[in-house]
């Protein structure tokens, strides 16, 4: 498996992990603190370290973490692990972040996501939030033997290659491919318009070409859809309607559904396969795929950033957090918090 090649033996990462409950199905570090980036994020030594912890039982994990690291949490710590897990699972992209934590002399941020939610995102691209991070080089710090999770990680990489193929011309370079892949989870991300460096994707790819090759090399070598000339760093793919239809049919379910929603005229109610067949023959096939990606990423990036107001403790009061959570959960028909004396109805 390609991810295995990027496993970290770094003592620094393992020391940080030792401060947290051990029940992790996957822990990885990512971002400019791990892999060198060009541009404004190039100060790797002082960059914040970003982690994601995947856990089978979020309530049990947060319960233990509250005992070990209560000060990591915002005001939500007073509401206990069940409410924190409700916010994690039902608000945003299924991940709960504790930011701006000092651990072993390093500034870190860590997100917690349930194993089942992560597998769903990896396979179906429900929101491409954590799945998108795992399409770029990461440092695997801990991973248990879980065949479903390993299979989903592989499937996510394969899907990233397929989606990128659909948006690229017949011939292209490795850098073109890896830039397309690295940009998948930024399609429609409002942060790329309102504050983050627009050249961020290139800054990720250029200094890390070797890591991208390590991650995707075997997939490209084994794919029947591409001629991969590794020595020259060039690739050729089949852009015939038949070739594109084959690729469209293997895309993750949520992306197929978004493409169907974009292309299906009102009242037609065509099935997904019929729509994908039409898109395969469309000269603008790549643009349609890009629109489908944006329809997944845009809402999840907005919801997750809004959730940061709660988890970073930036609300002026518990009442401020209460209003945000209630508005979202009411909208989605959730009643998980209705019995809570702080977040429930007054």
Coordinates of C-alpha atoms in Angstrom, one line a residue:
X1 CA 0.0 0.0 0.0
X2 CA 1.3 3.4 -1.0
X3 CA 0.6 5.1 2.3
X4 CA 2.8 2.7 4.1
X5 CA 5.9 4.2 2.4
X6 CA 5.2 7.5 4.2
X7 CA 5.1 6.1 7.7
X8 CA 7.0 8.3 10.1
X9 CA 9.6 6.9 12.5
X10 CA 9.9 10.5 13.9
X11 CA 10.3 10.4 17.7
X12 CA 8.8 13.9 17.9
X13 CA 5.5 12.8 16.5
X14 CA 5.3 9.7 18.7
X15 CA 6.1 11.8 21.8
X16 CA 3.2 14.1 21.0
X17 CA 0.9 11.1 20.5
X18 CA 1.9 9.8 23.9
X19 CA 0.0 12.8 25.5
X20 CA -3.4 11.4 24.1
X21 CA -5.5 8.4 24.7
X22 CA -4.1 5.4 22.8
X23 CA -7.3 4.0 21.2
X24 CA -6.6 5.3 17.7
X25 CA -7.3 3.5 14.5
X26 CA -5.2 6.0 12.5
X27 CA -3.2 9.1 13.4
X28 CA -1.4 11.2 10.8
X29 CA 0.3 14.5 10.6
X30 CA 0.0 16.8 7.6
X31 CA 0.6 20.3 6.3
X32 CA 3.5 22.7 6.2
X33 CA 4.9 21.6 9.6
X34 CA 5.5 18.1 8.1
X35 CA 6.3 18.6 4.5
X36 CA 8.1 21.6 3.2
X37 CA 6.0 24.1 1.2
X38 CA 7.0 26.9 -1.1
X39 CA 5.8 30.5 -0.5
X40 CA 4.5 32.0 2.7
X41 CA 4.3 28.6 4.5
X42 CA 7.9 27.7 3.9
X43 CA 9.0 28.3 7.6
X44 CA 8.8 24.6 8.5
X45 CA 10.6 24.8 11.8
X46 CA 8.1 27.1 13.4
X47 CA 5.0 26.0 11.5
X48 CA 2.1 24.6 13.5
X49 CA 1.9 20.8 13.4
X50 CA -1.5 19.5 12.2
X51 CA -2.8 16.1 13.3
X52 CA -5.9 14.0 12.6
X53 CA -6.9 11.2 15.1
X54 CA -9.3 8.6 13.9
X55 CA -11.2 6.8 16.7
X56 CA -13.7 3.9 16.7
X57 CA -15.6 5.2 19.7
X58 CA -15.5 9.0 19.8
X59 CA -17.5 9.3 23.1
X60 CA -15.1 7.0 25.0
X61 CA -12.1 8.7 23.4
X62 CA -13.2 12.3 24.2
X63 CA -14.1 11.1 27.8
X64 CA -10.5 9.9 28.3
X65 CA -9.1 13.0 26.6
X66 CA -11.1 15.3 28.8
X67 CA -9.5 13.7 31.8
X68 CA -6.0 14.1 30.3
X69 CA -6.3 17.3 28.4
X70 CA -9.4 19.2 29.6
X71 CA -7.8 22.6 28.8
X72 CA -7.6 21.7 25.1
X73 CA -11.3 22.1 24.7
X74 CA -13.5 25.2 24.3
X75 CA -16.5 25.9 26.5
X76 CA -18.0 22.7 25.2
X77 CA -15.9 20.8 27.7
X78 CA -18.5 21.6 30.4
X79 CA -21.1 19.7 28.4
X80 CA -19.2 16.4 28.3
X81 CA -18.1 13.9 25.7
X82 CA -21.5 13.0 24.3
X83 CA -22.2 16.6 23.3
X84 CA -18.7 17.1 22.0
X85 CA -19.2 13.9 19.9
X86 CA -22.6 15.2 18.7
X87 CA -21.0 18.4 17.5
X88 CA -18.2 16.4 15.9
X89 CA -20.5 14.0 14.0
X90 CA -23.4 16.3 13.1
X91 CA -22.0 19.7 12.6
X92 CA -19.5 20.5 9.8
X93 CA -17.5 17.8 8.1
X94 CA -17.5 15.1 10.8
X95 CA -14.3 16.2 12.5
X96 CA -13.8 18.1 15.8
X97 CA -10.7 20.3 16.0
X98 CA -8.8 21.5 19.1
X99 CA -6.5 24.2 17.8
X100 CA -3.6 26.2 19.2
X101 CA -2.4 23.6 21.7
X102 CA 1.2 23.6 23.0
X103 CA 2.5 20.1 23.3
X104 CA 6.1 19.1 23.8
X105 CA 7.2 22.7 23.0
X106 CA 5.4 22.7 19.6
X107 CA 2.2 24.4 18.6
X108 CA -0.3 21.8 17.4
X109 CA -3.8 21.5 16.1
X110 CA -5.6 18.1 16.2
X111 CA -8.8 16.9 14.7
X112 CA -10.8 13.9 15.9
X113 CA -13.0 11.9 13.5
X114 CA -14.9 8.6 13.9
X115 CA -13.4 5.7 11.9
X116 CA -16.8 5.0 10.2
X117 CA -17.3 8.6 9.2
X118 CA -13.7 8.7 7.7
X119 CA -14.3 5.5 5.7
X120 CA -17.5 6.9 4.3
X121 CA -15.7 10.0 3.2
X122 CA -12.8 8.1 1.7
X123 CA -15.1 5.8 -0.3
X124 CA -18.0 8.1 -1.3
X125 CA -16.4 11.6 -1.0
X126 CA -19.3 12.9 1.2
X127 CA -17.4 16.1 1.9
X128 CA -13.8 15.5 0.8
X129 CA -12.5 17.2 4.0
X130 CA -10.3 14.6 5.6
X131 CA -10.3 12.4 2.5
X132 CA -8.9 15.4 0.6
X133 CA -6.0 15.7 3.1
X134 CA -5.2 12.0 2.6
X135 CA -4.9 12.6 -1.2
X136 CA -1.7 14.6 -0.4
X137 CA 1.4 13.3 1.3
X138 CA 0.9 12.8 5.1
X139 CA 3.0 11.2 7.8
X140 CA 1.3 8.1 9.2
X141 CA 2.2 8.1 12.9
X142 CA 0.0 5.2 14.1
X143 CA -2.3 2.8 12.3
X144 CA -4.0 -0.4 13.5
X145 CA -4.8 -3.4 11.4
X146 CA -8.2 -2.5 9.9
X147 CA -8.8 -3.9 6.4
X148 CA -11.9 -1.8 5.8
X149 CA -9.9 1.4 6.6
X150 CA -6.8 0.3 4.6
X151 CA -9.1 -0.5 1.6
X152 CA -10.8 2.8 1.8
X153 CA -7.5 4.7 2.0
X154 CA -6.4 3.0 -1.2
X155 CA -9.8 3.6 -2.9
X156 CA -9.5 7.3 -2.1
X157 CA -6.1 7.6 -3.9
X158 CA -7.5 5.6 -6.9
X159 CA -10.5 7.9 -7.1
X160 CA -8.3 11.0 -6.9
X161 CA -6.3 9.8 -9.9
X162 CA -9.5 9.1 -11.9
X163 CA -11.1 12.5 -11.1
X164 CA -7.8 14.2 -12.1
X165 CA -7.7 12.3 -15.4
X166 CA -11.1 13.6 -16.3
X167 CA -10.0 17.2 -15.9
X168 CA -6.7 16.9 -17.8
X169 CA -5.9 16.8 -21.5
X170 CA -4.8 13.7 -23.4
X171 CA -1.1 14.4 -22.6
X172 CA 0.3 16.0 -19.4
X173 CA 3.2 16.0 -17.0
X174 CA 3.5 14.5 -13.5
X175 CA 3.4 18.0 -12.1
X176 CA 0.1 18.7 -13.9
X177 CA -1.4 15.5 -12.5
X178 CA -0.2 16.0 -8.9
X179 CA -1.4 19.7 -9.0
X180 CA -4.8 18.6 -10.2
X181 CA -5.0 15.9 -7.4
X182 CA -3.8 18.3 -4.7
X183 CA -6.4 20.8 -5.8
X184 CA -9.4 18.4 -5.7
X185 CA -10.3 19.2 -2.1
X186 CA -9.9 23.0 -2.7
X187 CA -12.5 23.1 -5.5
X188 CA -15.0 25.6 -4.5
X189 CA -13.4 26.1 -1.0
X190 CA -14.4 29.6 0.0
X191 CA -11.1 29.9 2.0
X192 CA -9.1 29.9 -1.2
X193 CA -11.0 33.1 -2.2
X194 CA -11.2 34.9 1.1
X195 CA -7.8 34.6 2.7
X196 CA -5.7 31.6 1.9
X197 CA -2.9 31.8 -0.6
X198 CA -4.3 31.1 -4.1
X199 CA -1.0 29.6 -5.1
X200 CA -1.3 27.2 -2.2
X201 CA -1.7 24.1 -4.4
X202 CA 1.4 24.7 -6.4
X203 CA 3.3 25.5 -3.2
X204 CA 2.3 22.1 -1.9
X205 CA 3.2 20.1 -5.0
X206 CA 6.5 21.6 -6.3
X207 CA 8.7 20.9 -3.3
X208 CA 7.1 17.5 -2.7
X209 CA 7.1 15.8 -6.2
X210 CA 9.0 12.8 -4.8
X211 CA 6.4 12.3 -2.1
X212 CA 3.6 12.4 -4.6
X213 CA 5.4 9.9 -6.8
X214 CA 5.7 7.6 -3.8
X215 CA 2.0 7.9 -3.1
X216 CA 0.7 7.5 -6.6
X217 CA 3.5 5.7 -8.6
X218 CA 2.1 2.2 -8.2
X219 CA -1.4 3.2 -9.1
X220 CA -0.2 4.9 -12.3
X221 CA 2.0 2.0 -13.2
X222 CA -0.9 -0.5 -12.8
X223 CA -3.7 1.6 -14.3
X224 CA -4.9 0.3 -17.7
X225 CA -6.1 3.8 -18.5
X226 CA -2.8 5.6 -18.7
X227 CA 0.6 5.3 -20.4
X228 CA 3.0 6.4 -17.7
X229 CA 6.5 7.3 -18.7
X230 CA 8.1 7.7 -15.3
X231 CA 11.6 8.5 -16.6
X232 CA 10.3 11.4 -18.6
X233 CA 7.6 12.3 -16.1
X234 CA 4.9 12.3 -18.8
X235 CA 1.5 10.6 -19.1
X236 CA -1.1 9.9 -21.8
X237 CA -4.7 8.9 -21.2
X238 CA -7.6 7.8 -23.3
X239 CA -9.9 10.8 -23.8
X240 CA -12.4 9.0 -26.0
X241 CA -16.1 9.0 -24.8
X242 CA -15.7 5.3 -24.0
X243 CA -12.6 6.0 -21.9
X244 CA -14.2 8.9 -20.1
X245 CA -17.4 6.9 -19.4
X246 CA -15.3 4.1 -17.8
X247 CA -13.7 6.7 -15.6
X248 CA -17.0 8.5 -14.7
X249 CA -18.5 5.2 -13.7
X250 CA -15.8 4.5 -11.1
X251 CA -16.0 8.0 -9.5
X252 CA -17.2 8.1 -5.8
X253 CA -20.9 8.0 -5.4
X254 CA -21.4 11.5 -4.1
X255 CA -19.5 13.0 -7.0
X256 CA -21.6 11.0 -9.5
X257 CA -24.8 12.2 -7.8
X258 CA -23.6 15.9 -7.9
X259 CA -22.8 15.6 -11.6
X260 CA -26.3 14.1 -12.2
X261 CA -27.9 16.9 -10.2
X262 CA -26.0 19.5 -12.3
X263 CA -26.7 17.9 -15.7
X264 CA -30.2 16.5 -15.2
X265 CA -32.8 19.0 -16.6
X266 CA -35.9 19.6 -14.4
X267 CA -38.6 17.0 -14.9
X268 CA -36.3 14.5 -16.7
X269 CA -35.3 12.5 -13.6
X270 CA -32.6 10.5 -15.5
X271 CA -30.7 7.9 -13.7
X272 CA -27.0 8.5 -12.9
X273 CA -25.6 6.1 -15.5
X274 CA -27.6 7.9 -18.3
X275 CA -26.3 11.3 -17.2
X276 CA -22.7 10.0 -17.0
X277 CA -23.0 8.6 -20.5
X278 CA -24.0 12.0 -21.8
X279 CA -21.2 13.8 -19.9
X280 CA -18.6 11.3 -21.3
X281 CA -19.5 12.6 -24.8
X282 CA -19.5 16.3 -23.7
X283 CA -16.4 18.3 -24.7
X284 CA -16.7 20.1 -21.4
X285 CA -16.6 16.8 -19.4
X286 CA -13.8 18.0 -17.2
X287 CA -15.6 21.3 -16.3
X288 CA -18.7 19.3 -15.3
X289 CA -16.5 17.1 -13.0
X290 CA -15.0 20.3 -11.5
X291 CA -18.5 21.7 -10.8
X292 CA -19.5 18.5 -9.1
X293 CA -16.4 18.7 -6.9
X294 CA -17.1 22.3 -6.0
X295 CA -20.7 21.3 -5.0
X296 CA -19.2 18.8 -2.5
X297 CA -16.4 21.0 -1.1
X298 CA -18.0 24.4 -0.8
X299 CA -20.7 23.6 1.7
X300 CA -18.5 21.4 3.8
X301 CA -15.7 24.0 4.0
X302 CA -18.2 26.7 5.1
X303 CA -19.8 24.5 7.7
X304 CA -16.5 23.3 9.1
X305 CA -15.1 26.8 9.4
X306 CA -18.3 27.9 11.1
X307 CA -17.8 25.0 13.5
X308 CA -14.4 26.4 14.4
X309 CA -16.2 29.2 16.3
X310 CA -17.5 26.6 18.7
X311 CA -14.4 24.4 19.0
X312 CA -11.9 27.2 19.3
X313 CA -13.8 28.8 22.1
X314 CA -14.2 32.1 20.2
X315 CA -17.9 32.6 21.3
X316 CA -18.4 35.3 23.9
X317 CA -20.6 33.0 25.9
X318 CA -22.2 29.6 26.1
X319 CA -25.4 31.2 24.7
X320 CA -23.5 32.2 21.5
X321 CA -22.5 28.6 21.0
X322 CA -25.9 27.4 21.9
X323 CA -27.5 29.5 19.2
X324 CA -25.1 28.2 16.5
X325 CA -25.5 24.5 17.4
X326 CA -29.3 24.7 17.8
X327 CA -29.7 26.5 14.4
X328 CA -27.7 23.8 12.6
X329 CA -29.1 20.8 14.4
X330 CA -32.7 22.0 14.1
X331 CA -32.2 22.6 10.4
X332 CA -31.1 18.9 10.0
X333 CA -33.8 17.5 12.3
X334 CA -31.4 16.5 15.0
X335 CA -32.6 16.2 18.6
X336 CA -29.4 14.9 20.2
X337 CA -29.0 18.1 22.3
X338 CA -32.6 18.7 23.3
X339 CA -32.2 17.3 26.7
X340 CA -29.1 19.2 27.6
X341 CA -29.8 22.0 30.2
X342 CA -27.4 24.4 28.4
X343 CA -28.0 23.6 24.8
X344 CA -31.5 22.5 25.0
X345 CA -34.5 24.8 24.7
X346 CA -35.0 27.4 27.4

